Coordinates of C-alpha atoms in Angstrom, one line a residue:
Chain A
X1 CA -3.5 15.8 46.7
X2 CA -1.8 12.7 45.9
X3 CA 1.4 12.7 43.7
X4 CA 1.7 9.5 41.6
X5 CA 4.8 10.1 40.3
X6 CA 7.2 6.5 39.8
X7 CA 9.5 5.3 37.9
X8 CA 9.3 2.2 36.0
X9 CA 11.3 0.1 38.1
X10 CA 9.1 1.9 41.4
X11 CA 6.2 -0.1 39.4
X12 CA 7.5 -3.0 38.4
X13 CA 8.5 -3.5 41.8
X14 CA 4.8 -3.6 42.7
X15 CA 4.5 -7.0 40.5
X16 CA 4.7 -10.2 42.3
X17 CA 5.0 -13.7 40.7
X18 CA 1.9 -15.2 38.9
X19 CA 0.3 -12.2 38.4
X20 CA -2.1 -11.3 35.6
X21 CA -1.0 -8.2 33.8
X22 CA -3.0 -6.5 30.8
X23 CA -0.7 -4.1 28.4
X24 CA -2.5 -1.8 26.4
X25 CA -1.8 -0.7 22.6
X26 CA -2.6 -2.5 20.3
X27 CA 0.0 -4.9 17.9
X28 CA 3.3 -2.6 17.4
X29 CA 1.0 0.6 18.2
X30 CA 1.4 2.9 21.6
X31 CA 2.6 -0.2 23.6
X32 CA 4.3 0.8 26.7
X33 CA 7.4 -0.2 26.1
X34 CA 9.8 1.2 28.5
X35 CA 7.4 -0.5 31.7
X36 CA 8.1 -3.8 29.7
X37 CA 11.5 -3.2 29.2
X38 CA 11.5 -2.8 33.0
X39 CA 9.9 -5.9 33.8
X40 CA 13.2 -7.4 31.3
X41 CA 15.1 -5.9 33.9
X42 CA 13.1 -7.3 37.1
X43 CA 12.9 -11.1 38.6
X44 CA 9.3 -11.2 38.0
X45 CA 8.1 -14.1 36.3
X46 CA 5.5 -16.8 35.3
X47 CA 3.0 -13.7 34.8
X48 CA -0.3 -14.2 33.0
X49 CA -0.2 -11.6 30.2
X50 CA -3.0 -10.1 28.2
X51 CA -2.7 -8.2 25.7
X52 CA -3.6 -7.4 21.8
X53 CA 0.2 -8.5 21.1
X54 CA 3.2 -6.6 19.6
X55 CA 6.6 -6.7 20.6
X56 CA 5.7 -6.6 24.0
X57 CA 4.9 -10.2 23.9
X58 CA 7.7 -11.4 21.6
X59 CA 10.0 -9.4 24.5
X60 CA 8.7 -10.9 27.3
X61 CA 8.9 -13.9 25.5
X62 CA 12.6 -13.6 25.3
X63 CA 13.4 -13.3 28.7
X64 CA 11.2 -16.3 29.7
X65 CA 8.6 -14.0 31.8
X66 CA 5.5 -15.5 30.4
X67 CA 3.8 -18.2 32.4
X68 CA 0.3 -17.7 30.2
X69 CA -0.9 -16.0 27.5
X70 CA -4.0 -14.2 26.8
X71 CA -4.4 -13.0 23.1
X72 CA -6.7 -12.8 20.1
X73 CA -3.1 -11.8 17.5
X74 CA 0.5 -11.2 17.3
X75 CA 1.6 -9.0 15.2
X76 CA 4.5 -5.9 14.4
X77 CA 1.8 -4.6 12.0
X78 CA 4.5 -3.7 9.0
X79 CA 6.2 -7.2 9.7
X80 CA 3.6 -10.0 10.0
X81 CA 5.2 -12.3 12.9
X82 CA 6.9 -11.6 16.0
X83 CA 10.0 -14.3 16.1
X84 CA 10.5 -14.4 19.4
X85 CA 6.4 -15.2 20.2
X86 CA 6.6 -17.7 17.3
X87 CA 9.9 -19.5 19.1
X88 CA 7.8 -19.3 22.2
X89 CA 4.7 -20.9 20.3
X90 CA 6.7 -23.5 18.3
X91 CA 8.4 -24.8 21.3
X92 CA 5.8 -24.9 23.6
X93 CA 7.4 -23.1 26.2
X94 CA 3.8 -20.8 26.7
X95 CA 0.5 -21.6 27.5
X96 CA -2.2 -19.6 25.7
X97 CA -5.5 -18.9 25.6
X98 CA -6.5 -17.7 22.3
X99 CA -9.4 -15.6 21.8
X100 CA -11.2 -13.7 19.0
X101 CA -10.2 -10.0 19.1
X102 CA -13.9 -8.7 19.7
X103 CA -14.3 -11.7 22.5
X104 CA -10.8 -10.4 24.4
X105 CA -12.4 -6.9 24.5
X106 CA -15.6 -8.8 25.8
X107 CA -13.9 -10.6 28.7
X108 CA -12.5 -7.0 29.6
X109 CA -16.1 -5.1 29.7
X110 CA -17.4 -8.0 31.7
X111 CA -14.3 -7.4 34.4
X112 CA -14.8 -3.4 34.3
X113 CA -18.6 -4.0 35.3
X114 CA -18.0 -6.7 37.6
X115 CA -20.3 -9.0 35.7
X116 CA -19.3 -12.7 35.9
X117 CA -19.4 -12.7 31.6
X118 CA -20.5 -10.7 28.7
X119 CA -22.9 -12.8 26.1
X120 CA -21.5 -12.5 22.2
X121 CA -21.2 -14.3 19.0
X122 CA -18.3 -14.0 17.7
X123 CA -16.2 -17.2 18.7
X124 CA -19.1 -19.7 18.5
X125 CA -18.3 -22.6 16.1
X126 CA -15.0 -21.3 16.1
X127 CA -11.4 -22.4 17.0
X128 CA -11.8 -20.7 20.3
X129 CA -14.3 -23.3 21.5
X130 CA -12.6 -26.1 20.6
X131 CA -9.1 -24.7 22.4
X132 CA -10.8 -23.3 25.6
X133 CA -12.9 -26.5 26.8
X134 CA -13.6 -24.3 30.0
X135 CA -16.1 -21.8 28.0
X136 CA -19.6 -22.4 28.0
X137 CA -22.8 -20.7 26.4
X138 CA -26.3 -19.1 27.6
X139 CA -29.3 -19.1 26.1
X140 CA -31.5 -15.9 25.8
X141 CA -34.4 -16.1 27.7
X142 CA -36.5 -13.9 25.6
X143 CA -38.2 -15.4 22.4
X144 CA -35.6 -15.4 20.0
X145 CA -34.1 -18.5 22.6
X146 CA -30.5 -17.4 20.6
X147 CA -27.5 -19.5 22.2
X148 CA -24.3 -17.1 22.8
X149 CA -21.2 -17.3 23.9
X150 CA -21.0 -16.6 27.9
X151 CA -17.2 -14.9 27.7
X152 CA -15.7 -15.0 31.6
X153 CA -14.3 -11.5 33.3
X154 CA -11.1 -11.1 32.4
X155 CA -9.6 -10.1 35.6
X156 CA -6.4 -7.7 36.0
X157 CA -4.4 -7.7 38.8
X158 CA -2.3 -4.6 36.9
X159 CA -2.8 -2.7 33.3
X160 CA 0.3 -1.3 31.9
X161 CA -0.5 1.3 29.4
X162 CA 1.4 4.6 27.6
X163 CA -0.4 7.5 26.7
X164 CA 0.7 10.8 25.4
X165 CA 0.4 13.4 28.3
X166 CA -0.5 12.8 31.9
X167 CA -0.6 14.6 35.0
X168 CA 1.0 14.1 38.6
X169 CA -2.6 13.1 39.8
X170 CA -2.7 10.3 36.9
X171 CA -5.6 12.0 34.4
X172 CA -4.2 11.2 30.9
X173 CA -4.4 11.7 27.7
X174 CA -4.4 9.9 24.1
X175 CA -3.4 12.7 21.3
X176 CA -3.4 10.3 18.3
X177 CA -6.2 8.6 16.3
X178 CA -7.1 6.1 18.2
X179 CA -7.8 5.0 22.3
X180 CA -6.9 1.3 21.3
X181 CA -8.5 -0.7 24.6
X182 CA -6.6 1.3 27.3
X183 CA -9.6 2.6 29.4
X184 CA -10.7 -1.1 29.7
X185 CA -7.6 -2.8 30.4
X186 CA -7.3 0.3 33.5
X187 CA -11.1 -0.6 34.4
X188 CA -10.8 -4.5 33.9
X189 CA -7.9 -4.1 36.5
X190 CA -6.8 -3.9 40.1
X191 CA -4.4 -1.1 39.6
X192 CA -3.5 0.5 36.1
X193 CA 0.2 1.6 35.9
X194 CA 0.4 5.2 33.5
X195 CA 3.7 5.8 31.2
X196 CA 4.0 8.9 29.5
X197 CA 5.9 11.1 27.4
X198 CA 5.6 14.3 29.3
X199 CA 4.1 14.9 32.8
X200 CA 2.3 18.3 32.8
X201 CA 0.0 20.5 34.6
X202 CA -3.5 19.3 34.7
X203 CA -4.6 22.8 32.9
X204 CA -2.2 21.6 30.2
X205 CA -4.3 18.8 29.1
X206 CA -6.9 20.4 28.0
X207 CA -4.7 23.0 25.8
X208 CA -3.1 20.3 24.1
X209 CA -6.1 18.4 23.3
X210 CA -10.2 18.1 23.2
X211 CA -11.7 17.2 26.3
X212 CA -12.9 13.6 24.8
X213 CA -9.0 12.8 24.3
X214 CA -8.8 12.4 28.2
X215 CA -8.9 8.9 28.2
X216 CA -8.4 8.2 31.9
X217 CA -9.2 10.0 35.2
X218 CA -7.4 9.8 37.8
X219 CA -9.8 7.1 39.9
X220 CA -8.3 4.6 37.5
X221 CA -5.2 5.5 38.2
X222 CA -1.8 4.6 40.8
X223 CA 0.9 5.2 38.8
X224 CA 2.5 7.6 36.5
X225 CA 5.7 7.3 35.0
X226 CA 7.2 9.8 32.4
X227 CA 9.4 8.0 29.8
X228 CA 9.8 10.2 26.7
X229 CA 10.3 8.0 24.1
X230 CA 9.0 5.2 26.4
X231 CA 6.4 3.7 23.4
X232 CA 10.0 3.1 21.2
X233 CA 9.7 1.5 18.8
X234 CA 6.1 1.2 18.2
X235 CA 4.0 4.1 17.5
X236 CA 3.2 7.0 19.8
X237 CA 1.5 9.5 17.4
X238 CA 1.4 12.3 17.0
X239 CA 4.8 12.3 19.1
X240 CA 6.3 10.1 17.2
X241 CA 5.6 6.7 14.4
X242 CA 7.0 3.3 14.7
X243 CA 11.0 3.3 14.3
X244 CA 10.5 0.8 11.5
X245 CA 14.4 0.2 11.1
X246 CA 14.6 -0.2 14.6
X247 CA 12.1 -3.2 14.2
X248 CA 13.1 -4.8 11.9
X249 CA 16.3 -4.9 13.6
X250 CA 14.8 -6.5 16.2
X251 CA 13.1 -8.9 14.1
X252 CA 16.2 -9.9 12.0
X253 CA 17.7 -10.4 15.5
X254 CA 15.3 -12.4 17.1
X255 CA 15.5 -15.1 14.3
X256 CA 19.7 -15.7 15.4
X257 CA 20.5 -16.7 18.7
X258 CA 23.9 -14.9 18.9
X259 CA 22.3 -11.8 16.8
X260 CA 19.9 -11.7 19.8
X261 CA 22.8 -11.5 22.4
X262 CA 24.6 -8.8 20.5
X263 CA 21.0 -7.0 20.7
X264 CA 20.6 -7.8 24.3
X265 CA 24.2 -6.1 24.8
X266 CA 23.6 -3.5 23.1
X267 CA 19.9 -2.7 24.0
X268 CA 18.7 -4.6 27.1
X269 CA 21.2 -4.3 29.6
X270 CA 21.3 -1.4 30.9
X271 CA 18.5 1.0 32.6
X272 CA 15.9 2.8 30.7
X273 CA 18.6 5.9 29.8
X274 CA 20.7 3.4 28.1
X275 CA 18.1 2.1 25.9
X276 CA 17.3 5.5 24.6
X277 CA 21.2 6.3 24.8
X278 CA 21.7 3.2 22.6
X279 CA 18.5 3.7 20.5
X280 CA 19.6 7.1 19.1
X281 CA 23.6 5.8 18.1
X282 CA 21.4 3.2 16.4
X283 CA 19.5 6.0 14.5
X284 CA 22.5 7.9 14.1
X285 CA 24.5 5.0 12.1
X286 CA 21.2 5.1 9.2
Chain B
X1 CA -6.3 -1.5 -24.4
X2 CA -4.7 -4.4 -24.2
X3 CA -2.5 -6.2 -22.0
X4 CA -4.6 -6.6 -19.2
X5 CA -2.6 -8.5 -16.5
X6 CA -4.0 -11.2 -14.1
X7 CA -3.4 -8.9 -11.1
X8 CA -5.9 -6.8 -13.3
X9 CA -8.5 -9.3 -13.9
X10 CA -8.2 -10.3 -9.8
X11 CA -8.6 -6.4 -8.8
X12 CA -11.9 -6.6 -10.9
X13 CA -13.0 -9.9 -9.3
X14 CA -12.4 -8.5 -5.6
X15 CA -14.4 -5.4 -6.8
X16 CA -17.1 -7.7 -8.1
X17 CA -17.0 -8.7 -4.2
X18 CA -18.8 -5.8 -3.5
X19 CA -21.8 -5.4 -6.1
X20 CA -25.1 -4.5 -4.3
X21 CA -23.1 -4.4 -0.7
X22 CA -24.6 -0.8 -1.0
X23 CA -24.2 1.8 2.2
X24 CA -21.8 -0.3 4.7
X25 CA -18.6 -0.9 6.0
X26 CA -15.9 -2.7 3.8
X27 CA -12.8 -3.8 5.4
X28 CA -10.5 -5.4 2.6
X29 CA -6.9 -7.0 3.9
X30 CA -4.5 -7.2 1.4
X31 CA -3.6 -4.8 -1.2
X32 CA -5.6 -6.1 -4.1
X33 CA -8.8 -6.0 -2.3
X34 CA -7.8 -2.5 -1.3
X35 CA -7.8 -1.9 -4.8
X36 CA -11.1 -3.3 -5.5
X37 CA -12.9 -2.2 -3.0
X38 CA -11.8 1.8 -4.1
X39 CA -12.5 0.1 -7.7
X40 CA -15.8 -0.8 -6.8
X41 CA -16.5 2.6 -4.7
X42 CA -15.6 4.8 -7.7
X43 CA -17.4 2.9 -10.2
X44 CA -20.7 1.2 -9.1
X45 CA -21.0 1.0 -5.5
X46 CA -20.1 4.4 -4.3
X47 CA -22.0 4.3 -0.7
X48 CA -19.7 1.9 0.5
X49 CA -17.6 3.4 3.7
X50 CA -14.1 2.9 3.6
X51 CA -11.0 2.9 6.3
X52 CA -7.3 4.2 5.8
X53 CA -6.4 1.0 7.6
X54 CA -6.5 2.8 11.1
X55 CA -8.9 4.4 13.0
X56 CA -10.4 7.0 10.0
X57 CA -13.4 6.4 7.1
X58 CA -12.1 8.2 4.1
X59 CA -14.0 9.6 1.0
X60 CA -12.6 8.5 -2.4
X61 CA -10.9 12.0 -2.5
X62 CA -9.2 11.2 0.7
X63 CA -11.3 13.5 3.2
X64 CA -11.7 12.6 6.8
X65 CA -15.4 11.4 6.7
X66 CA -15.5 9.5 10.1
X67 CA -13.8 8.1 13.0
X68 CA -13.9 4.4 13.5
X69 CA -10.8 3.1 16.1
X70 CA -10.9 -0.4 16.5
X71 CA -12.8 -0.4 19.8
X72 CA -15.8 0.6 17.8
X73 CA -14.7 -1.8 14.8
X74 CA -15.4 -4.7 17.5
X75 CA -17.8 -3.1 20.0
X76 CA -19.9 -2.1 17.6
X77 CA -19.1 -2.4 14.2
X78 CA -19.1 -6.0 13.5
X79 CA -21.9 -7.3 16.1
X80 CA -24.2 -4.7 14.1
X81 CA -23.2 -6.3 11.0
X82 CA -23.5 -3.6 8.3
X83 CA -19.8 -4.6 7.3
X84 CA -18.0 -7.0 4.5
X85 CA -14.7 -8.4 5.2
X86 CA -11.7 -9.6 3.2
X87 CA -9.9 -11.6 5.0
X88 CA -6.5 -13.6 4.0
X89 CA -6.0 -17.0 4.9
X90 CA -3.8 -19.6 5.2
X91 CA -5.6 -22.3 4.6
X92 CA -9.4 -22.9 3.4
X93 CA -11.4 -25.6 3.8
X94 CA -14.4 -27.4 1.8
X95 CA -16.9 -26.6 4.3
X96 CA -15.2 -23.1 4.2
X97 CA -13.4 -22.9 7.1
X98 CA -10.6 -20.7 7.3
X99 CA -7.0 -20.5 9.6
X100 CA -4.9 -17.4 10.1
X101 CA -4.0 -19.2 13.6
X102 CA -1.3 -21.7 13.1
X103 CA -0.3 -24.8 11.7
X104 CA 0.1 -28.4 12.9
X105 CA -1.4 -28.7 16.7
X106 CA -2.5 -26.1 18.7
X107 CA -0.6 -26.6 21.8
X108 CA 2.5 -27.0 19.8
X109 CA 2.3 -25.6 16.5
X110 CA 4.6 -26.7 13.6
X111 CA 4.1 -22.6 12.4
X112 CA 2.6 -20.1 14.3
X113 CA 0.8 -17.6 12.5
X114 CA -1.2 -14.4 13.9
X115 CA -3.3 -16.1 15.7
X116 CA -7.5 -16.2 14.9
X117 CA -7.6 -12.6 14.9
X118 CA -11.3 -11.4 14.1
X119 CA -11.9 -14.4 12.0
X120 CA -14.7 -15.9 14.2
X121 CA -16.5 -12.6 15.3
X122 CA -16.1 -11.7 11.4
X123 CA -18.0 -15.0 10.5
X124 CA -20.4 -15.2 13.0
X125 CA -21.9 -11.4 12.3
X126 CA -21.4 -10.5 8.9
X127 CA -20.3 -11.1 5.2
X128 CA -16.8 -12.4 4.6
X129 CA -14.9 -13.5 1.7
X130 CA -11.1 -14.7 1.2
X131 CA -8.4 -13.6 -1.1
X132 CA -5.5 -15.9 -1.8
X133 CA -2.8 -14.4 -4.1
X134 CA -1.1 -17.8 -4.2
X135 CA -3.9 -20.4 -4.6
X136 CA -2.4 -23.7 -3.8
X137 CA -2.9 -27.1 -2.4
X138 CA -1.4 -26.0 1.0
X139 CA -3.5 -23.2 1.0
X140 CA -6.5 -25.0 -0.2
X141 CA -6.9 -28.1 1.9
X142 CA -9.4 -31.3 3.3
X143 CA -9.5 -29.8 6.6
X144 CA -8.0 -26.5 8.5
X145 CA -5.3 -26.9 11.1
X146 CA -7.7 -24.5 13.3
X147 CA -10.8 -22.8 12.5
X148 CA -10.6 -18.6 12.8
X149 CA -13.2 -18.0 10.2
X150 CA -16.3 -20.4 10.4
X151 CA -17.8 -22.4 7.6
X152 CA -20.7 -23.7 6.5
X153 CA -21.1 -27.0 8.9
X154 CA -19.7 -25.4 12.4
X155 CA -21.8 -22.3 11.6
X156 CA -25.3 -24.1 11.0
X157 CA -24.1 -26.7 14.3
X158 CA -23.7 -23.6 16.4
X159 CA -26.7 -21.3 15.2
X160 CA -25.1 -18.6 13.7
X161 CA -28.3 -16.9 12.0
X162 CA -25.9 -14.2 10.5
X163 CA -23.1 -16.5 9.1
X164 CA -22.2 -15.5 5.4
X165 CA -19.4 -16.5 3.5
X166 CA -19.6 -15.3 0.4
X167 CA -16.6 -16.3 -2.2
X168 CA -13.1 -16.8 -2.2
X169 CA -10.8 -14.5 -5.2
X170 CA -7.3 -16.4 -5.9
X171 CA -4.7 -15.7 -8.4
X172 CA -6.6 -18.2 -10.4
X173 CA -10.5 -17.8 -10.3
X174 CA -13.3 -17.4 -8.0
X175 CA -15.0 -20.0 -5.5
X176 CA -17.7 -20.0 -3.1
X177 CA -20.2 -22.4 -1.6
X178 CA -23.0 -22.4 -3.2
X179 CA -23.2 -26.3 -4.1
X180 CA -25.6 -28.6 -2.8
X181 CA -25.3 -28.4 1.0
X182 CA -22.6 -25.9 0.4
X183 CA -20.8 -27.9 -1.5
X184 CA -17.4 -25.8 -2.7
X185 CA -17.9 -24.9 -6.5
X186 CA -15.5 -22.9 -9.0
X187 CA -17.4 -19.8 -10.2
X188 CA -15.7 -18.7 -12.7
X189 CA -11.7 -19.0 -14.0
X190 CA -9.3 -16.1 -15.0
X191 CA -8.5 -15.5 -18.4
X192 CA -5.8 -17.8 -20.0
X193 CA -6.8 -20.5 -16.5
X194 CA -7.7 -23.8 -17.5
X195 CA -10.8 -25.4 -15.5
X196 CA -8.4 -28.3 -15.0
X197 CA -5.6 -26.1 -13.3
X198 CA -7.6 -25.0 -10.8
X199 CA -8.6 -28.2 -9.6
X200 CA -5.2 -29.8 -9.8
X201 CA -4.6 -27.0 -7.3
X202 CA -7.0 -27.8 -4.7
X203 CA -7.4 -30.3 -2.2
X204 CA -10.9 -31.3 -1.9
X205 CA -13.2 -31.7 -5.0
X206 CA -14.7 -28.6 -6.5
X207 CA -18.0 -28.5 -8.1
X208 CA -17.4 -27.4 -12.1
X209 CA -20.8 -27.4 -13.8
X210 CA -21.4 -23.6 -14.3
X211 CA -17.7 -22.1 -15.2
X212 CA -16.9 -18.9 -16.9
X213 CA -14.6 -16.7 -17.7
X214 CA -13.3 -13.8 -14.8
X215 CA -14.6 -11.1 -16.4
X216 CA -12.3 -8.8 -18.1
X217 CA -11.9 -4.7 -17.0
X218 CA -13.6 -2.3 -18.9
X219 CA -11.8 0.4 -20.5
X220 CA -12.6 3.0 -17.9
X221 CA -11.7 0.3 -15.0
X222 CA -8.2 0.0 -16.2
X223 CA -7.4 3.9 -16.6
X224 CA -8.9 3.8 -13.0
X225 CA -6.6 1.1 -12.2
X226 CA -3.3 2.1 -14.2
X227 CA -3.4 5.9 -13.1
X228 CA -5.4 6.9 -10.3
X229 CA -5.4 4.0 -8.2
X230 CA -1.9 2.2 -8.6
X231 CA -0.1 3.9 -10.6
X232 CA 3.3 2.1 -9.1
X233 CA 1.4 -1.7 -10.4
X234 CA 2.3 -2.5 -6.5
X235 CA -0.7 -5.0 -7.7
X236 CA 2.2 -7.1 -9.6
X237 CA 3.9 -7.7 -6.8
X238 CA 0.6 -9.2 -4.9
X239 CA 0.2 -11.4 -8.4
X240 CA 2.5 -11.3 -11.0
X241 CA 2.0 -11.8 -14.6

């Protein structure tokens, strides 16, 4: 019985330059933040990210690690732009592909079926024609003769996502409201890379939840890491909502240039136990 | 009662969104379309199905009624099309396009904004309308920097057989584009608007044969509004008097 225990760094280790990662969650909602905060600490770079973007992309942003990016929205959710993604944007220092939201989800399905494209309508006569020359359409063959969109696989080499409870085998679990587009980003990709809050025994899973809230099985899975706290500071409900200070103290710091080293002093240099170390002196000065 | 504020008047016009929209989604962004959309729900369209915002439909007394996470918002949801969006935007067009993307050019944008979000899946499946709290020349302009929600034009050039933009609520009145060849018109002006300020404040020319008046709440709207609904007048921060 394989144990896929890791730690972040074990995983980000796996990474090689150029990839294409997905990251799960969804704006500053159940990100896995601790395997980004381990790709800060790595030499990866130029990778071709994916993602329904938080603070994972203004982040990765910071330190430069973004070749590409795939995205239908940035977004903190209680703040309405991510500095650092804006910098990135206004100085041209990414490339993007933007998609509509539904059309992102669309290009996932396609690469967890192994279909060369899904057909849909949202993006036609949109913005995302005109900016991704490269898309093209097919016509229905049946009657109706409607033209749609032909959305191309989106392709994973790796999906980073955090869930609430996991096993050693790599079954896990989602305890909060909403799934977000984990399961796909793990199907659309090679390998899918778990963090958690708490590893536990496989009989565990089903106490603490319904059997639907089971999100992945293990065949999706290489990886687990347990990072308690490791969604900080977006939302990992019911364990914990977004540490709204917290983000706006990013935010406030990503707008200053020597704000953001102070933060990257205090925050970012150190390992994963440091963060959290630094995280709850930060809470304790409210 | 008296001293019925323009946030008022704009609650009632979002709500008026909604007449006849009858048993379907309504996803309202922005808190005074929130407002009118539970306006509307407690007063004359009470099938419509609501979200807290996340992944639950809520009754009007706040019970769980339904799960609906975003997967299924875009999976199935919006392709079905029994849903009415109201969406911000940035700027708005007089073919009706709208940006929530960014502004200046694409591949180097002068301000980047959220991106296009759901605006084209949005347009090209179901009803959407636009709220602007601030309505403005910059808001209200010849041409969009980059089309996320679709208008009139791009949507008949591309097919979209379910394309429905239905009118725009500002601060100041109510538009849509119902013209000739959906030509932009003003629908109707807020109380204590002039025809004239309206225009002044948009870019391209509006169509202003058939004005009236926004109409006004009715006494039972506002005791809805002023002390069930928002009893804090958050709504004056959205528009203020």
């Amino acid at each position: 019985m394989a144990d896929k225990r890791m730690t972040p760094d074990e995983i980000v280790a796996e990474l090689t330059d150029g990839m294409t990662i997905g990251i799960g969650g969804w704006g500053s909602r159940r990100k896995p933040m601790a395997l980004v905060r381990a790709i800060l600490r790595s030499p990866v770079k130029d990778l071709t990210v994916v993602s329904y973007g938080g603070p994972d992309v203004g982040l990765l942003a910071s330190a430069g690690k973004i070749g590409h990016l795939v995205f239908g929205f940035v977004t903190l959710d209680s703040i309405p732009y991510d500095p650092w993604f804006s910098r990135a944007r206004e100085s041209g220092t990414i490339a993007v592909t933007e998609y509509d939201e539904g059309v992102l989800g669309t290009g996932l399905s396609a690469a967890a079926q192994r279909l060369p494209f899904l057909p849909t309508r949202a993006g036609l006569g949109s913005g995302v024609m005109d900016l991704n020359p490269s898309l093209r359409t097919v016509r229905s063959p049946y009657d109706d003769a409607e033209e749609l969109l032909a959305v191309p696989a989106l392709k994973l080499d790796a999906a980073f996502v955090h869930l609430n409870r996991a096993d050693a085998r790599g079954n896990a679990q989602y305890l909060g409201p909403d799934p977000y587009f984990d399961e796909l980003f793990a199907l659309a990709a090679d390998k899918c890379y778990v963090s958690t809050e708490k590893i536990v025994d496989t009989a565990e899973l089903t106490e603490a939840g319904p059997v639907q809230s089971l999100l992945l099985s293990r065949m999706l899975v290489t990886g687990v890491a347990e990072t308690p706290n490791g969604a900080h500071f977006t939302t990992a409900v019911p364990d914990y909502g977004r540490d709204e200070r917290f983000q706006r103290h990013y935010a406030e710091a990503a707008k200053d240039p020597d704000a953001w080293r102070v933060f990257v002093d205090r925050f970012l240099s150190g390992d994963e136990a440091h963060y959290q170390k630094a995280v709850a002196g930060f809470g304790a000065s409210a | 009662m008296s001293d019925i504020t323009r946030a008022e008047v704009a609650v009632v016009a979002c709500a008026e969104l909604f007449r006849g929209d009858g048993e379907i989604v309504v996803s309202p962004m922005g808190f005074v379309p929130s407002l009118g959309a539970r306006l509307a729900r407690l007063t004359f369209e009470p099938d419509i199905l609501l979200s807290d915002g996340e992944a639950y439909l809520m009754t009007s007394e706040a019970v769980v009624e339904g799960w609906q996470p975003f997967r299924k918002v875009l999976d199935t949801v919006v392709p079905r099309g029994k849903r009415h969006v109201v969406m911000g935007a940035n700027q708005i067009d007089r073919e009706g396009n709208q940006n929530i993307s960014a502004i200046g050019d694409h591949s180097r944008p002068k301000k980047q904004l959220l991106g296009v979000r759901g605006g084209p899946g949005n347009t090209a499946n179901h009803r959407t309308s636009y709220w602007v709290p601030r309505h403005s020349k910059r808001v209200f302009v010849d041409q969009v920097d980059v089309v996320s929600g679709v208008g009139y034009a791009r949507a008949r050039a591309a097919g979209l057989r379910h394309h429905d933009v239905h009118r725009v609520v500002t601060d100041l009145g109510v538009l849509d584009f119902g013209g000739e060849d959906h030509a932009p018109r003003l629908l109707s002006v807020h109380p204590g608007v002039s025809v004239d300020e309206v225009v002044a404040a948009t870019s391209f020319p509006l169509s202003t044969d058939d004005v009236t008046e926004s109409r006004l709440p009715t006494e039972s709207e506002l005791l809805l509004i002023r002390h069930s609904l928002d009893p804090k007048s958050v709504r004056d921060k959205e528009v203020p008097s």
